[in-house]
């Protein structure tokens, strides 16, 4: 049973690593012709700054010690809490970026905020399940942690909701905070 506990947690950590540190494929869906307005660039600086908060917060994966199930459980609960806090902080930041200078921008950012809010709730629920689970039962809380981490695929492209707002997509090329997101490897890759 301990082996399945460690395997479940390892799968969860690998899933997270693939979603949050994936490299940029070198392609972009961002338009390249013309320049975005300074207002759109300033707006996207705010959006990318808020959206990237989840990547800036320290999220250290638990160390897997096959001999200490209780420690693994405690570490996984703390990890779920870190992720919940990070996504909640990003969602709140997105809610506060203000009005978009481009039609459709606010709707796109609201969708982004809803995604972050949803992920925050998923990780909060997973943390609760991990805390309540028997450390020797891999089908309990640690399975919930793995399922929560699998939901990170929803965030493979945190700016995907901007696809219908070309000027804001274009603005991501000039916005400093969006460039910082690229350095964090959390920007669109297709």
CSV table of C-alpha atoms in Angstrom, one decimal:
chain,number,residue,atom,x,y,z
A,1,UNK,CA,0.0,0.0,0.0
A,2,UNK,CA,2.9,2.3,0.8
A,3,UNK,CA,4.2,1.8,-2.8
A,4,UNK,CA,0.9,2.9,-4.3
A,5,UNK,CA,0.9,6.0,-2.0
A,6,UNK,CA,4.3,7.0,-3.3
A,7,UNK,CA,3.4,6.2,-6.9
A,8,UNK,CA,0.2,8.3,-6.7
A,9,UNK,CA,2.2,11.3,-5.3
A,10,UNK,CA,5.0,10.9,-7.8
A,11,UNK,CA,2.5,10.9,-10.7
A,12,UNK,CA,1.0,14.1,-9.2
A,13,UNK,CA,4.4,15.8,-9.0
A,14,UNK,CA,5.3,14.8,-12.6
A,15,UNK,CA,2.0,16.1,-13.9
A,16,UNK,CA,2.6,19.5,-12.1
A,17,UNK,CA,6.1,19.7,-13.4
A,18,UNK,CA,4.9,19.2,-17.0
A,19,UNK,CA,2.3,21.9,-16.7
A,20,UNK,CA,4.3,24.6,-14.9
A,21,UNK,CA,7.7,24.3,-16.3
A,22,UNK,CA,7.1,23.3,-19.9
A,23,UNK,CA,9.3,25.0,-22.4
A,24,UNK,CA,8.2,27.3,-25.1
A,25,UNK,CA,7.8,25.5,-28.5
A,26,UNK,CA,9.0,28.6,-30.3
A,27,UNK,CA,5.6,29.1,-31.9
A,28,UNK,CA,3.0,31.7,-30.9
A,29,UNK,CA,-0.6,32.4,-31.7
A,30,UNK,CA,0.0,36.0,-31.0
A,31,UNK,CA,-0.4,38.3,-34.1
A,32,UNK,CA,2.8,39.8,-35.3
A,33,UNK,CA,1.7,42.5,-37.7
A,34,UNK,CA,1.3,46.1,-36.5
A,35,UNK,CA,1.8,47.5,-33.0
A,36,UNK,CA,-0.7,47.4,-30.2
A,37,UNK,CA,-1.9,50.7,-28.6
A,38,UNK,CA,0.0,51.9,-25.5
A,39,UNK,CA,-3.2,51.5,-23.6
A,40,UNK,CA,-3.5,47.8,-24.6
A,41,UNK,CA,0.1,47.2,-23.6
A,42,UNK,CA,-0.4,48.8,-20.2
A,43,UNK,CA,-3.5,46.7,-19.7
A,44,UNK,CA,-1.8,43.5,-20.6
A,45,UNK,CA,1.1,44.4,-18.2
A,46,UNK,CA,-1.6,44.4,-15.4
A,47,UNK,CA,-3.2,41.2,-16.7
A,48,UNK,CA,0.1,39.3,-17.1
A,49,UNK,CA,1.3,40.6,-13.7
A,50,UNK,CA,-1.8,39.3,-12.0
A,51,UNK,CA,-1.9,36.0,-14.0
A,52,UNK,CA,1.7,35.2,-13.2
A,53,UNK,CA,1.3,35.4,-9.5
A,54,UNK,CA,0.7,31.7,-9.3
A,55,UNK,CA,4.1,31.0,-10.8
A,56,UNK,CA,5.9,33.4,-8.6
A,57,UNK,CA,4.8,31.9,-5.3
A,58,UNK,CA,7.0,29.2,-3.9
A,59,UNK,CA,5.5,25.8,-4.7
A,60,UNK,CA,7.9,23.2,-3.5
A,61,UNK,CA,6.8,19.6,-4.3
A,62,UNK,CA,7.0,17.2,-1.4
A,63,UNK,CA,10.0,15.0,-1.0
A,64,UNK,CA,8.9,11.4,-1.4
A,65,UNK,CA,10.2,9.3,1.5
A,66,UNK,CA,8.8,5.8,1.1
A,67,UNK,CA,9.3,5.1,4.8
A,68,UNK,CA,7.3,8.0,6.2
A,69,UNK,CA,3.7,8.1,5.0
A,70,UNK,CA,2.7,10.6,7.7
A,71,UNK,CA,5.3,13.1,6.5
A,72,UNK,CA,4.3,12.6,2.9
A,73,UNK,CA,0.7,13.3,3.8
A,74,UNK,CA,1.6,16.5,5.7
A,75,UNK,CA,3.9,17.7,3.0
A,76,UNK,CA,1.2,17.0,0.3
A,77,UNK,CA,-1.4,18.9,2.3
A,78,UNK,CA,1.0,21.9,2.6
A,79,UNK,CA,1.7,21.7,-1.1
A,80,UNK,CA,-2.0,21.7,-2.0
A,81,UNK,CA,-2.4,24.7,0.3
A,82,UNK,CA,0.4,26.6,-1.5
A,83,UNK,CA,-1.2,26.0,-4.8
A,84,UNK,CA,-4.7,27.0,-3.6
A,85,UNK,CA,-3.3,30.2,-2.2
A,86,UNK,CA,-1.4,31.0,-5.4
A,87,UNK,CA,-4.3,30.5,-7.7
A,88,UNK,CA,-6.6,32.4,-5.4
A,89,UNK,CA,-4.2,35.3,-5.4
A,90,UNK,CA,-3.9,35.3,-9.2
A,91,UNK,CA,-7.8,35.3,-9.5
A,92,UNK,CA,-8.1,38.2,-7.2
A,93,UNK,CA,-5.4,40.1,-9.1
A,94,UNK,CA,-7.2,39.5,-12.4
A,95,UNK,CA,-10.5,40.8,-10.9
A,96,UNK,CA,-8.7,44.1,-10.0
A,97,UNK,CA,-6.9,44.9,-13.3
A,98,UNK,CA,-9.6,47.4,-14.2
A,99,UNK,CA,-11.5,48.1,-17.5
A,100,UNK,CA,-10.0,47.0,-20.8
A,101,UNK,CA,-9.2,49.7,-23.4
A,102,UNK,CA,-10.2,47.1,-26.0
A,103,UNK,CA,-13.6,45.6,-26.7
A,104,UNK,CA,-13.9,42.1,-25.4
A,105,UNK,CA,-10.9,42.4,-23.0
A,106,UNK,CA,-12.8,42.5,-19.8
A,107,UNK,CA,-14.8,39.4,-20.8
A,108,UNK,CA,-11.6,37.5,-21.6
A,109,UNK,CA,-9.9,38.5,-18.3
A,110,UNK,CA,-13.1,37.5,-16.4
A,111,UNK,CA,-12.8,34.1,-17.9
A,112,UNK,CA,-9.2,33.9,-16.9
A,113,UNK,CA,-10.2,34.9,-13.3
A,114,UNK,CA,-12.9,32.2,-13.3
A,115,UNK,CA,-10.3,29.6,-14.3
A,116,UNK,CA,-7.9,30.6,-11.5
A,117,UNK,CA,-10.8,30.7,-9.0
A,118,UNK,CA,-11.9,27.2,-10.0
A,119,UNK,CA,-8.3,25.9,-9.7
A,120,UNK,CA,-7.9,27.5,-6.3
A,121,UNK,CA,-11.1,25.8,-5.1
A,122,UNK,CA,-9.9,22.4,-6.5
A,123,UNK,CA,-6.7,22.7,-4.6
A,124,UNK,CA,-8.4,23.8,-1.4
A,125,UNK,CA,-10.7,20.8,-1.6
A,126,UNK,CA,-7.7,18.5,-2.3
A,127,UNK,CA,-5.9,19.9,0.7
A,128,UNK,CA,-8.9,19.2,2.9
A,129,UNK,CA,-9.1,15.6,1.6
A,130,UNK,CA,-5.4,15.0,2.1
A,131,UNK,CA,-5.6,16.3,5.7
A,132,UNK,CA,-8.6,14.0,6.4
A,133,UNK,CA,-7.2,10.9,4.7
A,134,UNK,CA,-5.4,8.0,6.4
A,135,UNK,CA,-1.8,8.4,5.5
A,136,UNK,CA,-1.6,4.6,4.6
A,137,UNK,CA,-4.6,4.8,2.2
A,138,UNK,CA,-3.4,5.9,-1.2
A,139,UNK,CA,-7.0,6.0,-2.5
A,140,UNK,CA,-7.9,8.7,-0.1
A,141,UNK,CA,-6.6,12.2,0.0
A,142,UNK,CA,-3.5,11.6,-2.0
A,143,UNK,CA,-5.6,10.5,-4.9
A,144,UNK,CA,-7.5,13.8,-4.6
A,145,UNK,CA,-4.1,15.6,-4.7
A,146,UNK,CA,-3.2,13.8,-7.9
A,147,UNK,CA,-6.6,14.6,-9.5
A,148,UNK,CA,-6.2,18.3,-8.5
A,149,UNK,CA,-2.7,18.5,-10.1
A,150,UNK,CA,-4.1,16.9,-13.2
A,151,UNK,CA,-6.5,19.9,-13.5
A,152,UNK,CA,-3.4,22.1,-14.2
A,153,UNK,CA,-3.7,21.2,-17.8
A,154,UNK,CA,-6.5,23.9,-17.8
A,155,UNK,CA,-3.7,26.4,-17.3
A,156,UNK,CA,-1.3,25.2,-20.0
A,157,UNK,CA,-2.0,28.5,-21.8
A,158,UNK,CA,-3.0,31.0,-19.1
A,159,UNK,CA,-3.8,33.7,-21.8
A,160,UNK,CA,-5.9,31.4,-24.1
A,161,UNK,CA,-9.0,33.4,-23.3
A,162,UNK,CA,-7.5,36.4,-25.2
A,163,UNK,CA,-7.6,34.5,-28.6
A,164,UNK,CA,-10.7,36.4,-29.6
A,165,UNK,CA,-9.1,39.8,-28.8
A,166,UNK,CA,-6.3,40.2,-31.3
A,167,UNK,CA,-5.1,43.6,-30.1
A,168,UNK,CA,-4.6,42.3,-26.6
A,169,UNK,CA,-2.8,39.3,-28.0
A,170,UNK,CA,-0.6,41.7,-29.9
A,171,UNK,CA,0.0,43.7,-26.8
A,172,UNK,CA,1.5,40.7,-25.0
A,173,UNK,CA,4.6,41.1,-27.3
A,174,UNK,CA,5.4,44.5,-25.8
A,175,UNK,CA,4.1,44.2,-22.3
A,176,UNK,CA,7.0,43.7,-19.8
A,177,UNK,CA,4.9,41.5,-17.4
A,178,UNK,CA,4.0,39.3,-20.3
A,179,UNK,CA,7.6,39.0,-21.3
A,180,UNK,CA,8.4,38.0,-17.7
A,181,UNK,CA,5.7,35.3,-17.9
A,182,UNK,CA,7.6,34.0,-20.9
A,183,UNK,CA,10.8,33.8,-18.8
A,184,UNK,CA,8.7,31.8,-16.2
A,185,UNK,CA,7.6,29.5,-19.1
A,186,UNK,CA,3.9,30.0,-18.4
A,187,UNK,CA,2.9,31.7,-21.7
A,188,UNK,CA,1.0,30.4,-24.7
A,189,UNK,CA,3.0,27.8,-26.6
A,190,UNK,CA,0.8,27.3,-29.6
